[in-house]
Amino acid sequence: MWDWSTAEIWGYISRHALPVNPVYIKLRELGAPEHFMRVSAMLDGNRLTEGRLTWLRRGWPALFEELAVALPRMREYI
């Protein structure tokens, strides 16, 4: 799977009737670009300067605000 294309991954999921993580659906509804549609750790250093936290704030605003209270510098990356 490491070198599979996005189409190959979604094809595999479809062929095997695997459940889809609802975060993917939410990101698609928000209009997130394909390269941001990766479900992993909620917060990490990857893509912070490219707007990754924007999707957290748009899709889950209450959670974003709760995290920003504990990590106020998060707002610098929006």
Coordinates of N, CA and C in Angstrom, one line a residue:
M1 N 0.8 -1.2 0.0 CA 0.0 0.0 0.0 C 0.9 1.3 0.0
W2 N 2.1 1.1 0.4 CA 3.0 2.3 0.5 C 3.0 3.1 -0.8
D3 N 3.1 2.4 -1.9 CA 3.3 3.0 -3.2 C 2.0 3.0 -4.0
W4 N 0.9 2.7 -3.4 CA -0.4 2.7 -4.2 C -0.8 4.2 -4.4
S5 N -1.5 4.3 -5.5 CA -2.1 5.6 -5.8 C -3.4 5.8 -5.0
T6 N -3.9 7.0 -4.9 CA -5.1 7.3 -4.2 C -6.3 6.4 -4.8
A7 N -6.3 6.4 -6.2 CA -7.4 5.6 -6.8 C -7.3 4.1 -6.5
E8 N -6.1 3.6 -6.4 CA -5.9 2.2 -6.0 C -6.4 1.9 -4.6
I9 N -6.1 2.8 -3.7 CA -6.5 2.6 -2.3 C -8.1 2.7 -2.2
W10 N -8.7 3.7 -2.8 CA -10.1 3.7 -2.8 C -10.8 2.6 -3.5
G11 N -10.2 2.1 -4.6 CA -10.7 0.9 -5.3 C -10.6 -0.3 -4.4
Y12 N -9.6 -0.5 -3.7 CA -9.4 -1.6 -2.8 C -10.5 -1.5 -1.7
I13 N -10.7 -0.4 -1.1 CA -11.7 -0.2 -0.1 C -13.1 -0.5 -0.6
S14 N -13.4 -0.1 -1.8 CA -14.7 -0.3 -2.5 C -14.9 -1.8 -2.8
R15 N -13.9 -2.4 -3.4 CA -14.0 -3.9 -3.7 C -14.2 -4.8 -2.5
H16 N -13.6 -4.4 -1.4 CA -13.6 -5.2 -0.2 C -14.7 -4.7 0.8
A17 N -15.5 -3.8 0.4 CA -16.6 -3.2 1.2 C -16.1 -2.9 2.6
L18 N -14.9 -2.2 2.7 CA -14.4 -1.8 3.9 C -15.0 -0.5 4.4
P19 N -15.2 -0.4 5.7 CA -15.8 0.9 6.2 C -14.8 2.0 6.0
V20 N -15.3 3.2 5.8 CA -14.5 4.4 5.5 C -14.5 5.3 6.8
N21 N -13.3 5.7 7.2 CA -13.2 6.6 8.4 C -14.0 7.8 8.1
P22 N -15.0 8.2 8.9 CA -15.8 9.4 8.7 C -15.0 10.7 8.5
V23 N -13.8 10.7 9.0 CA -13.0 11.9 8.8 C -12.7 12.2 7.3
Y24 N -12.5 11.1 6.5 CA -12.3 11.3 5.1 C -13.5 12.0 4.5
I25 N -14.7 11.6 4.9 CA -15.9 12.1 4.3 C -16.1 13.6 4.7
K26 N -15.8 13.9 6.0 CA -15.8 15.3 6.4 C -14.8 16.2 5.7
L27 N -13.6 15.7 5.5 CA -12.6 16.5 4.8 C -13.0 16.7 3.3
R28 N -13.6 15.7 2.7 CA -14.1 15.9 1.3 C -15.2 16.9 1.3
E29 N -16.2 16.9 2.2 CA -17.2 17.9 2.3 C -16.7 19.3 2.5
L30 N -15.6 19.4 3.2 CA -15.0 20.7 3.5 C -14.2 21.2 2.3
G31 N -14.0 20.4 1.3 CA -13.2 20.7 0.1 C -11.7 20.7 0.3
A32 N -11.3 19.8 1.2 CA -9.8 19.7 1.5 C -9.2 19.1 0.2
P33 N -8.0 19.7 -0.1 CA -7.3 19.1 -1.3 C -6.8 17.7 -1.0
E34 N -6.7 16.9 -2.0 CA -6.4 15.5 -1.8 C -5.1 15.3 -1.0
H35 N -4.1 16.1 -1.1 CA -2.9 15.9 -0.3 C -3.1 16.2 1.2
F36 N -4.2 16.8 1.6 CA -4.5 17.0 3.0 C -5.4 15.9 3.5
M37 N -5.9 15.0 2.7 CA -6.8 14.0 3.1 C -6.1 12.8 3.6
R38 N -5.4 12.9 4.7 CA -4.7 11.8 5.3 C -5.1 11.8 6.8
V39 N -5.6 10.7 7.2 CA -6.0 10.6 8.6 C -4.9 9.9 9.4
S40 N -4.4 10.7 10.3 CA -3.3 10.3 11.2 C -3.4 11.0 12.5
A41 N -2.3 11.3 13.2 CA -2.4 12.0 14.4 C -3.1 13.3 14.2
M42 N -3.9 13.7 15.1 CA -4.6 15.0 15.0 C -3.7 16.2 14.9
L43 N -2.7 16.2 15.8 CA -1.7 17.2 15.8 C -0.3 16.6 15.7
D44 N 0.4 17.1 14.7 CA 1.9 16.8 14.6 C 2.5 17.9 13.8
G45 N 3.8 17.8 13.6 CA 4.5 18.9 12.9 C 4.4 18.9 11.4
N46 N 3.8 17.9 10.8 CA 3.7 17.8 9.4 C 2.7 18.8 8.8
R47 N 3.1 19.6 7.8 CA 2.2 20.5 7.1 C 1.6 21.6 7.9
L48 N 2.2 21.9 9.0 CA 1.6 23.0 9.8 C 1.7 24.3 9.1
T49 N 2.9 24.6 8.4 CA 3.0 25.8 7.7 C 2.3 25.8 6.3
E50 N 1.6 24.7 6.0 CA 0.9 24.6 4.7 C -0.6 24.7 5.0
G51 N -1.0 25.0 6.2 CA -2.5 25.1 6.5 C -3.2 23.9 7.0
R52 N -2.5 22.9 7.4 CA -3.2 21.7 7.9 C -4.2 22.0 9.0
L53 N -3.8 22.9 9.9 CA -4.8 23.1 11.0 C -6.0 23.9 10.6
T54 N -6.0 24.4 9.4 CA -7.2 25.1 8.9 C -8.3 24.1 8.8
W55 N -8.0 22.9 8.4 CA -9.1 21.9 8.2 C -9.6 21.4 9.5
L56 N -8.8 21.3 10.5 CA -9.2 21.0 11.9 C -10.2 22.1 12.4
R57 N -9.8 23.4 12.2 CA -10.7 24.5 12.6 C -12.0 24.5 11.9
R58 N -11.9 24.3 10.6 CA -13.2 24.3 9.8 C -14.1 23.2 10.1
G59 N -13.6 22.0 10.2 CA -14.4 20.8 10.4 C -14.8 20.5 11.8
W60 N -14.0 20.9 12.7 CA -14.2 20.6 14.1 C -13.9 21.8 15.0
P61 N -14.6 22.9 14.8 CA -14.3 24.2 15.5 C -14.2 24.1 17.0
A62 N -15.1 23.4 17.6 CA -15.1 23.3 19.1 C -13.8 22.6 19.6
L63 N -13.5 21.5 18.9 CA -12.2 20.8 19.2 C -11.0 21.7 19.0
F64 N -11.0 22.4 17.9 CA -9.9 23.3 17.6 C -9.7 24.3 18.8
E65 N -10.8 24.9 19.2 CA -10.8 25.9 20.3 C -10.3 25.3 21.6
E66 N -10.8 24.1 21.9 CA -10.3 23.5 23.1 C -8.8 23.2 23.1
L67 N -8.3 22.8 21.9 CA -6.9 22.5 21.8 C -6.1 23.8 21.8
A68 N -6.6 24.9 21.2 CA -5.9 26.2 21.2 C -5.8 26.8 22.5
V69 N -6.7 26.5 23.5 CA -6.5 27.0 24.8 C -5.3 26.4 25.4
A70 N -5.1 25.1 25.2 CA -3.9 24.4 25.8 C -2.6 24.7 25.0
L71 N -2.8 24.9 23.7 CA -1.7 25.2 22.7 C -1.9 26.4 22.0
P72 N -1.8 27.6 22.6 CA -2.2 28.9 21.9 C -1.4 29.2 20.6
R73 N -0.2 28.6 20.5 CA 0.5 28.9 19.3 C 0.0 28.3 18.0
M74 N -1.0 27.4 18.2 CA -1.7 26.7 17.1 C -2.2 27.8 16.1
R75 N -2.7 28.9 16.7 CA -3.4 29.9 15.9 C -2.4 30.6 14.9
E76 N -1.1 30.5 15.2 CA -0.1 31.1 14.3 C 0.0 30.4 13.0
Y77 N -0.6 29.2 12.9 CA -0.5 28.4 11.7 C -1.8 28.4 10.9
I78 N -2.7 29.2 11.2 CA -4.0 29.3 10.5 C -3.9 30.5 9.5

